[in-house]
Amino acid sequence: VGLLKIIEDGEIAQKHPPQAVKHGLYENHAFGTADQNVRFRLRDGKPVSQILAEAQDDPSYDLIIMGTRGYTGLKKLLVGSIAQEVALHAPCSILVAKNLQPDQRVLVGVTGRETALEAVRQGAQLASAMNTHLKLLAVVADIEMRPSAEEHVAEAREVASLPKEQIESDIVVGDSTSTLLSEAGDAHILVLGRAKRSKMSEIFRGDLSLKILNQSQSPVLITSYPRPL
């Protein structure tokens, strides 16, 4: 994709042939006339392990972007999901680009947790880069939780640091998973913070962000904290 973009926007100024970096890893570079710098890497091995190895080997990676084949039902259980496995173990944020469209808005689930605030921060950056609106959505189990949800939304607005007219917010009573999926539909990029849980907790309770990723018809960005370089 990067090489095609260089050709589209300008001539390739310089291109290095593929070189072996180490056993099973090859890369080449292309530089465009509009200052594009594209590095293409080819790794031998299973997709999940090699994607994770690439991300872990270089701490400068901020985001993994992946597509999905969209398997459902029994076929998904038997075949598994590369995107889901990468999302579970990725050392950085991951965007699973299901039905990604240029005019989608950004929807962030707000809970008051630190992980959710990081999701707000990255969601706001994404909305700013796309010049689109950011929606902050807090889902509560009952109406008595609304006052604390209002505080969480107010804090999220401060973290977002976007113009007031670019942010909207709502508080809904209901189930978190079904409400977020319904609100996102196919018109939003859904942004969720990755929960900090132990391996044992992941096995028995699962991860809300991964459950939503499995069911969502829209793109899902699961955020992690920036890694120190």
C-alpha positions in Angstrom: 0.0 0.0 0.0 2.8 2.4 0.9 4.6 1.9 -2.4 1.3 2.5 -4.3 0.8 5.7 -2.4 4.2 7.0 -3.3 3.5 6.3 -6.9 0.1 8.0 -6.7 1.4 11.1 -5.0 4.8 11.4 -6.6 7.7 9.6 -8.2 9.8 7.2 -6.3 13.0 9.0 -5.7 15.0 6.1 -4.4 14.4 2.4 -3.7 16.6 -0.1 -2.0 16.4 -3.8 -3.0 15.3 -6.3 -0.4 18.0 -7.1 2.1 18.2 -9.9 4.7 18.2 -8.3 8.2 18.4 -11.7 9.9 17.3 -15.2 9.3 13.6 -15.1 8.2 13.4 -11.3 8.1 13.9 -9.2 4.9 13.2 -5.5 4.3 13.4 -2.9 1.6 12.9 0.9 1.6 11.3 3.3 -0.9 11.6 7.1 -0.7 9.2 9.4 -2.5 9.6 12.9 -4.0 7.2 14.2 -1.3 9.3 13.0 1.6 7.6 9.7 1.9 9.6 7.0 3.6 8.2 3.5 3.4 9.8 0.4 4.9 8.5 -3.0 3.8 9.3 -6.0 5.9 8.8 -9.6 5.2 8.9 -12.2 8.0 8.8 -16.0 7.6 6.5 -17.8 10.0 3.0 -17.9 11.5 1.1 -14.6 11.1 0.3 -14.0 14.8 3.7 -14.8 16.2 5.5 -12.8 13.5 3.3 -9.7 13.8 3.8 -9.7 17.6 7.5 -10.3 17.2 7.8 -7.3 14.9 5.9 -5.1 17.3 7.9 -6.3 20.3 11.3 -6.0 18.6 10.8 -2.3 17.8 9.4 -0.2 20.7 8.8 2.8 18.3 5.7 1.2 16.9 2.6 3.0 18.2 -0.2 1.2 16.4 -0.9 -2.1 14.6 -3.5 -1.9 11.8 -5.1 -5.1 10.7 -8.0 -6.3 8.6 -10.3 -9.3 9.4 -11.8 -12.0 7.2 -15.1 -11.6 9.1 -15.6 -15.3 10.0 -18.7 -15.9 12.3 -20.2 -18.7 14.2 -18.7 -22.2 14.2 -16.2 -21.3 11.4 -14.8 -18.6 13.6 -14.4 -20.9 16.6 -12.6 -23.5 14.5 -10.4 -21.2 12.5 -9.8 -18.6 15.1 -9.1 -14.9 14.5 -5.6 -13.6 13.8 -6.8 -10.1 14.7 -8.2 -11.3 18.0 -5.0 -13.1 19.0 -2.9 -10.1 18.1 -5.2 -7.7 20.0 -5.0 -9.9 23.1 -1.2 -9.9 23.2 -0.1 -6.7 21.3 2.4 -4.5 23.2 0.8 -1.4 21.6 -2.6 -0.2 20.4 -4.3 -2.1 17.6 -6.9 -0.9 15.0 -9.0 -3.7 13.4 -10.3 -2.0 10.3 -13.7 -3.7 9.7 -15.7 -1.7 7.2 -13.5 1.4 7.6 -14.9 4.4 5.8 -13.5 8.0 5.4 -16.5 9.7 6.9 -16.9 7.7 10.1 -17.0 9.4 13.5 -15.1 8.3 16.6 -17.0 6.8 19.6 -15.2 6.2 22.9 -16.6 4.2 25.8 -16.1 6.2 29.1 -15.8 4.4 32.4 -13.5 6.6 34.5 -10.7 4.0 34.6 -7.2 5.1 33.5 -7.4 2.7 30.6 -10.6 4.4 29.4 -9.0 7.9 29.7 -6.1 6.7 27.5 -8.7 5.5 25.0 -10.2 9.0 25.1 -6.8 10.6 24.5 -6.1 8.4 21.5 -9.6 8.6 20.2 -9.4 12.4 20.3 -6.1 12.3 18.4 -7.8 10.1 15.8 -10.8 12.4 15.5 -8.5 15.4 15.1 -6.5 13.7 12.4 -9.6 12.7 10.5 -11.3 16.1 11.1 -14.4 14.4 12.5 -16.5 14.4 15.6 -15.7 12.6 18.9 -18.6 11.0 20.9 -18.0 10.1 24.5 -20.5 7.4 25.7 -20.9 6.3 29.3 -23.0 3.2 29.9 -24.3 2.6 33.5 -26.2 -0.3 34.9 -28.8 1.8 36.7 -29.9 5.5 36.9 -28.3 5.8 40.4 -24.9 5.6 38.8 -25.5 8.6 36.6 -23.9 11.3 38.9 -20.5 9.4 38.8 -20.9 8.9 35.1 -21.3 12.6 34.6 -18.1 13.2 36.4 -16.3 10.6 34.2 -17.6 12.3 31.1 -16.5 15.7 32.3 -13.0 14.4 33.0 -13.0 12.7 29.6 -13.8 16.0 27.9 -10.8 17.6 29.6 -8.5 14.8 28.5 -9.8 15.0 24.9 -8.6 18.6 24.5 -10.8 19.2 21.4 -13.0 22.2 20.6 -16.4 21.9 22.3 -18.2 21.8 19.0 -16.2 18.7 18.0 -17.2 16.7 21.1 -20.6 15.2 22.0 -21.4 13.0 24.9 -24.2 10.8 26.3 -25.0 8.6 29.3 -27.1 5.5 28.7 -28.6 3.0 31.1 -28.1 -0.5 29.8 -25.7 -3.3 29.1 -22.2 -2.1 28.2 -21.5 -4.5 25.3 -24.9 -4.3 23.5 -25.1 -0.5 24.0 -21.7 0.3 22.6 -22.3 -2.0 19.6 -25.6 -0.5 18.9 -24.4 3.1 19.2 -21.3 2.4 17.1 -23.3 0.7 14.3 -21.3 1.1 11.1 -21.0 4.9 11.3 -18.3 5.1 14.0 -14.8 3.9 14.8 -15.2 2.4 18.3 -12.4 3.1 20.7 -11.9 1.0 23.8 -9.2 0.8 26.5 -7.5 -2.5 27.0 -8.3 -3.7 30.5 -5.4 -4.6 32.8 -6.1 -8.1 33.9 -4.1 -11.2 34.9 -3.7 -14.1 32.5 -6.0 -16.2 34.8 -8.7 -13.5 34.7 -8.5 -13.4 30.9 -9.1 -17.1 30.7 -12.1 -17.2 33.0 -13.7 -13.8 32.5 -12.6 -12.8 29.1 -12.0 -9.2 28.0 -14.8 -6.8 27.2 -12.9 -5.1 24.4 -12.2 -8.4 22.7 -15.9 -9.5 23.0 -16.9 -6.2 21.4 -14.2 -6.7 18.7 -15.7 -10.1 17.8 -19.2 -8.7 17.5 -18.6 -5.3 16.0 -19.5 -4.4 12.4 -17.4 -1.2 12.7 -13.7 -0.6 13.0 -12.4 -1.1 16.6 -9.4 0.6 18.1 -8.1 -1.1 21.3 -5.7 1.2 23.0 -2.6 0.7 25.1 -0.4 3.1 26.9 2.5 4.5 24.8 5.6 2.5 25.3 8.9 4.2 26.5 11.5 4.4 23.7 
